[in-house]
Amino acid sequence: MHKKYRIGIDAGGTFTDFVFADREGSVRLFKATSTPDDGTHAIAAGLQQISEALQEPIGDILADTDLCINGTTVALNALIQFKGAKVGLLATAGHEDSLEIRLGHKEEGHRYDAKYPAARMLVPRYLRVPVRERVLADGSVRTPLNEDDVRAACRLFRRENVEAVAISFVWAVRNTEHERRAAEIVRQELPDVFLTVGHEIFPQTREYTRTSTAVLNAYLGPVMGRYVGSVDSYLRDLGATSPIQYFQSNGGMAPGQSMINRSIYAVNSGPASAPQAGLYFAAPLGFENIITVDMGGTSFDITLSHQGKTNLNKNIDFLRYRIGVPMIQVETLGAGGGSIAWIDQTGLLSVGPQSAGANPGPVCYGRGGAEPTVTDANVALGYLHPEHLLGGRVKIDRAAAMAAIEEKIAKPLGLDVATAAYGIFKIVNNNMVGGMRRVSIERGFDPRDFVLIGAGGAAGLHITALAREIGIGTVLVPKLASGLCAFGQIISDVKYNYMAACPMRLDADADLEAVTSLFAGIERDAVAALARDGFSADEIVIERSMDMRYLGQVHECTVVIDQLNVTAKSLPEIRRRFDAVHKQLFTYDEPRSIAEVVNIESTVYGRVSKLAPPRYAEGGPDASAFVRGERELFFADGTGVRAVRAPVYDGGRMLAGNLVKGPAVIEEETTSILIEPGWGARLNGDGTYVLKLTA
């Protein structure tokens, strides 16, 4: 029997969002201030709000909850702040420096910058230990494993109090024998150490990528272990009976132990659920091409979904560290409501990436912040309520915001406060549009073919300006926008990625049966893992893909082949898909050139039953009964920044079918939506505001 409730918990840099849903379609949003040092404090505060709202003990609520999912920034923060575990690395002798050589390349944007500093190594040189062994590219053993080297390394790691060990040997993906034996020795010698084995975490071709991924997983594993342990025990002690799930950066959820073992999938787990929620709200309106933007207090996250599929990244540099496993492609900018406005050395106005965050926060919060932020600019422009936010829980000091903008920005630049505030608004919008172009135009997509989804507490104030700038004429802003990631968690599936190296030319001599056999092998393991998670065969879906390239190329692209077996009959269709993907990404294809496979991958889903969509009371187009007042809103025209008197609507009382013509502001409890001149908005029956460009 299904239980009544689901809870999604998304820990952001400023707020932790809680989406609480029941099976009848009722969805409620709660917010608590994030507590990065101990996430259970924020969880406790949010659960207390839920308990008070339902007038039920939290233990009873948790006992009747079948899914409680946590998206967390713990791994991300550990990487940013270099607070991961002390790691030792076992590498093939002569290859222990591949982690530092980094293929001889610098990150994009710094390739020719001689002054750009080297990345900080997560494993110091003295803990990168050479092991005499060698497997060749065909899987044959040239040099047997020297077990004494492994044992000597373990003695060093024990003396140095190493917390985690990574193993990465050359061509272990073609023959796993040496890595497996080294892992057995490490487990015998260091039973309490967290262990990551390269071919297990990333079983695909590319030695540096596999080594870096293994090291990152080891670096984050003990951190995630402590976090998952504390959250699991805390919620169990409160009364939770179902296993706690954690959201992964691949766009699916996984139980706690899997998240510990595969901690690399926690690196960007928070924003990875936004596109799932965006597609959920776009589907009833017939949209499959969406760009989802999530603007919170600290950052601005962008994802793109085409034909219902969200872009994935593999083999990328994230925070200067190479990660091989699939991750939802999230373009993250330092452009949130707390982003600080400042004047650079040349006298130009800049915004971000530094942020006032949650503490002290924007000046208008009255918590000690002294630097003007994007939120302060929105308050000064009249876009935000001048007295309070979050239904009155956060008090606003508009006079303080305007004074800070005047002192730090307006006077030095010789501007009035309104013009300076609008400059902040405009610059942060330009920064965000640049990120949107990177996930769309630079990947071969025309943004005019997409609708824009607004998420996060601050996105509604900027969404029409962003859409107009990039050429999008339809915008969707759900009532749940400020907690969209938390909502995305409770409608997502369990998801695992299983991979294998498969170097093969697709010519007349290709052993296609071997490819099919390889797919079958990794899918047996995948189905077994989901069966252990409690899924039956009819709840499991498998999607196959192949990393392919033209013969002689260095980089490959991922081609989704659904559930096709790789046979002589299916090969023309696979080749057609490869050529089409290559042309989309690189503007050309070579259908007469030989193609080759590099890696294969099976993505397996454990399907979770979906919630009924929320429904709102119907009304006519006239929304005048829900106008709660008027405010001066500042907009730019051809002669400068001018004030316009505009209505402010009480979004909490509006009915499905209501229409609002800009300029106007719609105020929900946890977000506000600015309807600029030339735009109109209609509230859909599922609680989504549909904004259309009318002029």
Tab-separated table of N, CA, C and O in Angstrom, residues 182-242:
chain	number	residue	atom	x	y	z
A	182	ALA	N	44.788	-5.449	-6.408
A	182	ALA	CA	45.277	-4.348	-5.575
A	182	ALA	C	44.211	-3.915	-4.581
A	182	ALA	O	44.503	-3.617	-3.411
A	183	ALA	N	42.948	-3.906	-5.022
A	183	ALA	CA	41.853	-3.524	-4.128
A	183	ALA	C	41.714	-4.535	-2.987
A	183	ALA	O	41.465	-4.159	-1.830
A	184	GLU	N	41.881	-5.831	-3.292
A	184	GLU	CA	41.811	-6.850	-2.232
A	184	GLU	C	42.882	-6.611	-1.175
A	184	GLU	O	42.628	-6.715	0.038
A	185	ILE	N	44.075	-6.276	-1.623
A	185	ILE	CA	45.172	-6.041	-0.677
A	185	ILE	C	44.889	-4.816	0.182
A	185	ILE	O	45.100	-4.828	1.405
A	186	VAL	N	44.418	-3.745	-0.443
A	186	VAL	CA	44.106	-2.530	0.318
A	186	VAL	C	43.038	-2.820	1.365
A	186	VAL	O	43.132	-2.371	2.516
A	187	ARG	N	42.010	-3.577	0.993
A	187	ARG	CA	40.944	-3.888	1.957
A	187	ARG	C	41.473	-4.744	3.112
A	187	ARG	O	41.015	-4.615	4.248
A	188	GLN	N	42.441	-5.614	2.815
A	188	GLN	CA	43.033	-6.423	3.876
A	188	GLN	C	43.889	-5.570	4.806
A	188	GLN	O	43.820	-5.699	6.034
A	189	GLU	N	44.715	-4.699	4.205
A	189	GLU	CA	45.675	-3.915	4.982
A	189	GLU	C	45.045	-2.698	5.657
A	189	GLU	O	45.466	-2.290	6.747
A	190	LEU	N	44.054	-2.101	5.004
A	190	LEU	CA	43.441	-0.862	5.504
A	190	LEU	C	41.917	-1.016	5.492
A	190	LEU	O	41.220	-0.373	4.704
A	191	PRO	N	41.371	-1.858	6.349
A	191	PRO	CA	39.933	-2.163	6.271
A	191	PRO	C	39.023	-0.977	6.557
A	191	PRO	O	37.857	-0.993	6.153
A	192	ASP	N	39.523	0.042	7.235
A	192	ASP	CA	38.679	1.187	7.590
A	192	ASP	C	38.782	2.350	6.606
A	192	ASP	O	38.145	3.390	6.802
A	193	VAL	N	39.572	2.187	5.572
A	193	VAL	CA	39.782	3.267	4.602
A	193	VAL	C	38.740	3.185	3.493
A	193	VAL	O	38.377	2.100	3.038
A	194	PHE	N	38.236	4.344	3.054
A	194	PHE	CA	37.307	4.393	1.914
A	194	PHE	C	38.100	4.114	0.643
A	194	PHE	O	39.149	4.717	0.399
A	195	LEU	N	37.600	3.203	-0.190
A	195	LEU	CA	38.339	2.760	-1.373
A	195	LEU	C	37.539	3.004	-2.641
A	195	LEU	O	36.358	2.668	-2.720
A	196	THR	N	38.199	3.590	-3.643
A	196	THR	CA	37.618	3.768	-4.971
A	196	THR	C	38.517	3.088	-5.988
A	196	THR	O	39.732	3.340	-6.020
A	197	VAL	N	37.930	2.231	-6.819
A	197	VAL	CA	38.675	1.506	-7.844
A	197	VAL	C	38.285	2.079	-9.201
A	197	VAL	O	37.098	2.162	-9.538
A	198	GLY	N	39.287	2.474	-9.980
A	198	GLY	CA	39.053	3.220	-11.214
A	198	GLY	C	38.082	2.564	-12.160
A	198	GLY	O	37.152	3.209	-12.669
A	199	HIS	N	38.248	1.257	-12.434
A	199	HIS	CA	37.382	0.608	-13.425
A	199	HIS	C	35.966	0.422	-12.906
A	199	HIS	O	35.051	0.169	-13.700
A	200	GLU	N	35.762	0.546	-11.605
A	200	GLU	CA	34.416	0.432	-11.061
A	200	GLU	C	33.664	1.755	-11.126
A	200	GLU	O	32.466	1.779	-11.427
A	201	ILE	N	34.335	2.856	-10.871
A	201	ILE	CA	33.647	4.152	-10.854
A	201	ILE	C	33.535	4.743	-12.256
A	201	ILE	O	32.565	5.428	-12.579
A	202	PHE	N	34.524	4.463	-13.134
A	202	PHE	CA	34.477	5.008	-14.496
A	202	PHE	C	35.150	4.024	-15.446
A	202	PHE	O	36.309	4.201	-15.821
A	203	PRO	N	34.431	2.973	-15.850
A	203	PRO	CA	35.028	1.908	-16.667
A	203	PRO	C	35.070	2.255	-18.149
A	203	PRO	O	34.524	1.525	-18.987
A	204	GLN	N	35.700	3.361	-18.481
A	204	GLN	CA	35.779	3.774	-19.878
A	204	GLN	C	37.190	4.246	-20.208
A	204	GLN	O	37.995	4.560	-19.328
A	205	THR	N	37.450	4.278	-21.510
A	205	THR	CA	38.752	4.697	-22.007
A	205	THR	C	39.030	6.155	-21.644
A	205	THR	O	38.127	6.968	-21.642
A	206	ARG	N	40.252	6.480	-21.352
A	206	ARG	CA	40.844	7.772	-21.000
A	206	ARG	C	41.447	7.667	-19.602
A	206	ARG	O	40.757	7.744	-18.600
A	207	GLU	N	42.762	7.477	-19.582
A	207	GLU	CA	43.462	7.237	-18.321
A	207	GLU	C	43.375	8.425	-17.367
A	207	GLU	O	43.057	8.260	-16.186
A	208	TYR	N	43.654	9.632	-17.858
A	208	TYR	CA	43.631	10.797	-16.965
A	208	TYR	C	42.236	11.027	-16.404
A	208	TYR	O	42.062	11.276	-15.206
A	209	THR	N	41.222	10.926	-17.270
A	209	THR	CA	39.852	11.138	-16.810
A	209	THR	C	39.474	10.110	-15.750
A	209	THR	O	38.870	10.448	-14.729
A	210	ARG	N	39.843	8.851	-15.978
A	210	ARG	CA	39.510	7.806	-15.011
A	210	ARG	C	40.236	8.043	-13.685
A	210	ARG	O	39.660	7.886	-12.598
A	211	THR	N	41.506	8.430	-13.755
A	211	THR	CA	42.278	8.680	-12.533
A	211	THR	C	41.704	9.854	-11.763
A	211	THR	O	41.505	9.790	-10.544
A	212	SER	N	41.414	10.942	-12.464
A	212	SER	CA	40.859	12.125	-11.805
A	212	SER	C	39.504	11.817	-11.183
A	212	SER	O	39.216	12.230	-10.051
A	213	THR	N	38.663	11.074	-11.906
A	213	THR	CA	37.336	10.730	-11.388
A	213	THR	C	37.449	9.859	-10.147
A	213	THR	O	36.726	10.054	-9.160
A	214	ALA	N	38.373	8.889	-10.181
A	214	ALA	CA	38.564	8.011	-9.023
A	214	ALA	C	39.054	8.802	-7.815
A	214	ALA	O	38.599	8.586	-6.686
A	215	VAL	N	39.976	9.721	-8.038
A	215	VAL	CA	40.500	10.535	-6.937
A	215	VAL	C	39.405	11.415	-6.350
A	215	VAL	O	39.260	11.529	-5.120
A	216	LEU	N	38.620	12.043	-7.205
A	216	LEU	CA	37.525	12.880	-6.710
A	216	LEU	C	36.526	12.061	-5.902
A	216	LEU	O	36.034	12.509	-4.854
A	217	ASN	N	36.215	10.864	-6.383
A	217	ASN	CA	35.276	10.020	-5.655
A	217	ASN	C	35.826	9.656	-4.280
A	217	ASN	O	35.100	9.675	-3.277
A	218	ALA	N	37.118	9.337	-4.223
A	218	ALA	CA	37.749	9.024	-2.942
A	218	ALA	C	37.795	10.249	-2.033
A	218	ALA	O	37.577	10.151	-0.819
A	219	TYR	N	38.069	11.408	-2.617
A	219	TYR	CA	38.162	12.657	-1.854
A	219	TYR	C	36.831	13.002	-1.189
A	219	TYR	O	36.792	13.509	-0.058
A	220	LEU	N	35.733	12.712	-1.889
A	220	LEU	CA	34.407	13.094	-1.394
A	220	LEU	C	33.700	11.983	-0.626
A	220	LEU	O	32.752	12.251	0.116
A	221	GLY	N	34.133	10.726	-0.798
A	221	GLY	CA	33.440	9.605	-0.196
A	221	GLY	C	33.263	9.702	1.314
A	221	GLY	O	32.138	9.575	1.820
A	222	PRO	N	34.323	9.917	2.087
A	222	PRO	CA	34.151	10.028	3.537
A	222	PRO	C	33.266	11.205	3.947
A	222	PRO	O	32.525	11.116	4.936
A	223	VAL	N	33.328	12.307	3.192
A	223	VAL	CA	32.471	13.464	3.486
A	223	VAL	C	31.010	13.082	3.314
A	223	VAL	O	30.164	13.344	4.182
A	224	MET	N	30.696	12.452	2.176
A	224	MET	CA	29.319	12.034	1.939
A	224	MET	C	28.897	10.947	2.918
A	224	MET	O	27.738	10.877	3.333
A	225	GLY	N	29.837	10.085	3.308
A	225	GLY	CA	29.515	9.050	4.277
A	225	GLY	C	29.049	9.634	5.599
A	225	GLY	O	28.060	9.179	6.189
A	226	ARG	N	29.762	10.653	6.063
A	226	ARG	CA	29.371	11.297	7.323
A	226	ARG	C	28.031	12.004	7.175
A	226	ARG	O	27.181	11.946	8.071
A	227	TYR	N	27.840	12.680	6.024
A	227	TYR	CA	26.592	13.422	5.824
A	227	TYR	C	25.400	12.478	5.721
A	227	TYR	O	24.385	12.660	6.396
A	228	VAL	N	25.512	11.459	4.871
A	228	VAL	CA	24.411	10.511	4.699
A	228	VAL	C	24.112	9.813	6.020
A	228	VAL	O	22.938	9.624	6.398
A	229	GLY	N	25.160	9.441	6.748
A	229	GLY	CA	24.954	8.791	8.032
A	229	GLY	C	24.190	9.663	9.009
A	229	GLY	O	23.272	9.193	9.698
A	230	SER	N	24.549	10.952	9.060
A	230	SER	CA	23.880	11.848	10.010
A	230	SER	C	22.434	12.113	9.608
A	230	SER	O	21.533	12.110	10.455
A	231	VAL	N	22.169	12.317	8.296
A	231	VAL	CA	20.799	12.582	7.841
A	231	VAL	C	19.933	11.338	8.016
A	231	VAL	O	18.802	11.409	8.509
A	232	ASP	N	20.463	10.177	7.612
A	232	ASP	CA	19.688	8.936	7.736
A	232	ASP	C	19.320	8.659	9.191
A	232	ASP	O	18.160	8.349	9.507
A	233	SER	N	20.301	8.761	10.081
A	233	SER	CA	20.021	8.457	11.483
A	233	SER	C	19.083	9.484	12.089
A	233	SER	O	18.193	9.139	12.884
A	234	TYR	N	19.247	10.750	11.694
A	234	TYR	CA	18.376	11.810	12.221
A	234	TYR	C	16.922	11.565	11.830
A	234	TYR	O	16.014	11.612	12.678
A	235	LEU	N	16.685	11.258	10.543
A	235	LEU	CA	15.314	11.053	10.081
A	235	LEU	C	14.730	9.737	10.597
A	235	LEU	O	13.536	9.662	10.903
A	236	ARG	N	15.564	8.709	10.707
A	236	ARG	CA	15.063	7.448	11.281
A	236	ARG	C	14.647	7.649	12.739
A	236	ARG	O	13.623	7.131	13.186
A	237	ASP	N	15.460	8.395	13.472
A	237	ASP	CA	15.126	8.651	14.876
A	237	ASP	C	13.821	9.430	15.015
A	237	ASP	O	13.110	9.292	16.016
A	238	LEU	N	13.488	10.258	13.992
A	238	LEU	CA	12.242	11.019	14.030
A	238	LEU	C	11.029	10.177	13.647
A	238	LEU	O	9.897	10.581	13.909
A	239	GLY	N	11.282	9.034	12.986
A	239	GLY	CA	10.152	8.182	12.634
A	239	GLY	C	10.096	7.730	11.188
A	239	GLY	O	9.162	7.030	10.790
A	240	ALA	N	11.079	8.116	10.352
A	240	ALA	CA	11.067	7.692	8.952
A	240	ALA	C	11.247	6.179	8.861
A	240	ALA	O	12.107	5.603	9.529
A	241	THR	N	10.447	5.540	8.024
A	241	THR	CA	10.534	4.090	7.850
A	241	THR	C	11.011	3.700	6.454
A	241	THR	O	11.526	2.599	6.269
A	242	SER	N	10.845	4.568	5.469
A	242	SER	CA	11.322	4.296	4.114
A	242	SER	C	12.753	4.798	3.974
A	242	SER	O	13.141	5.802	4.597
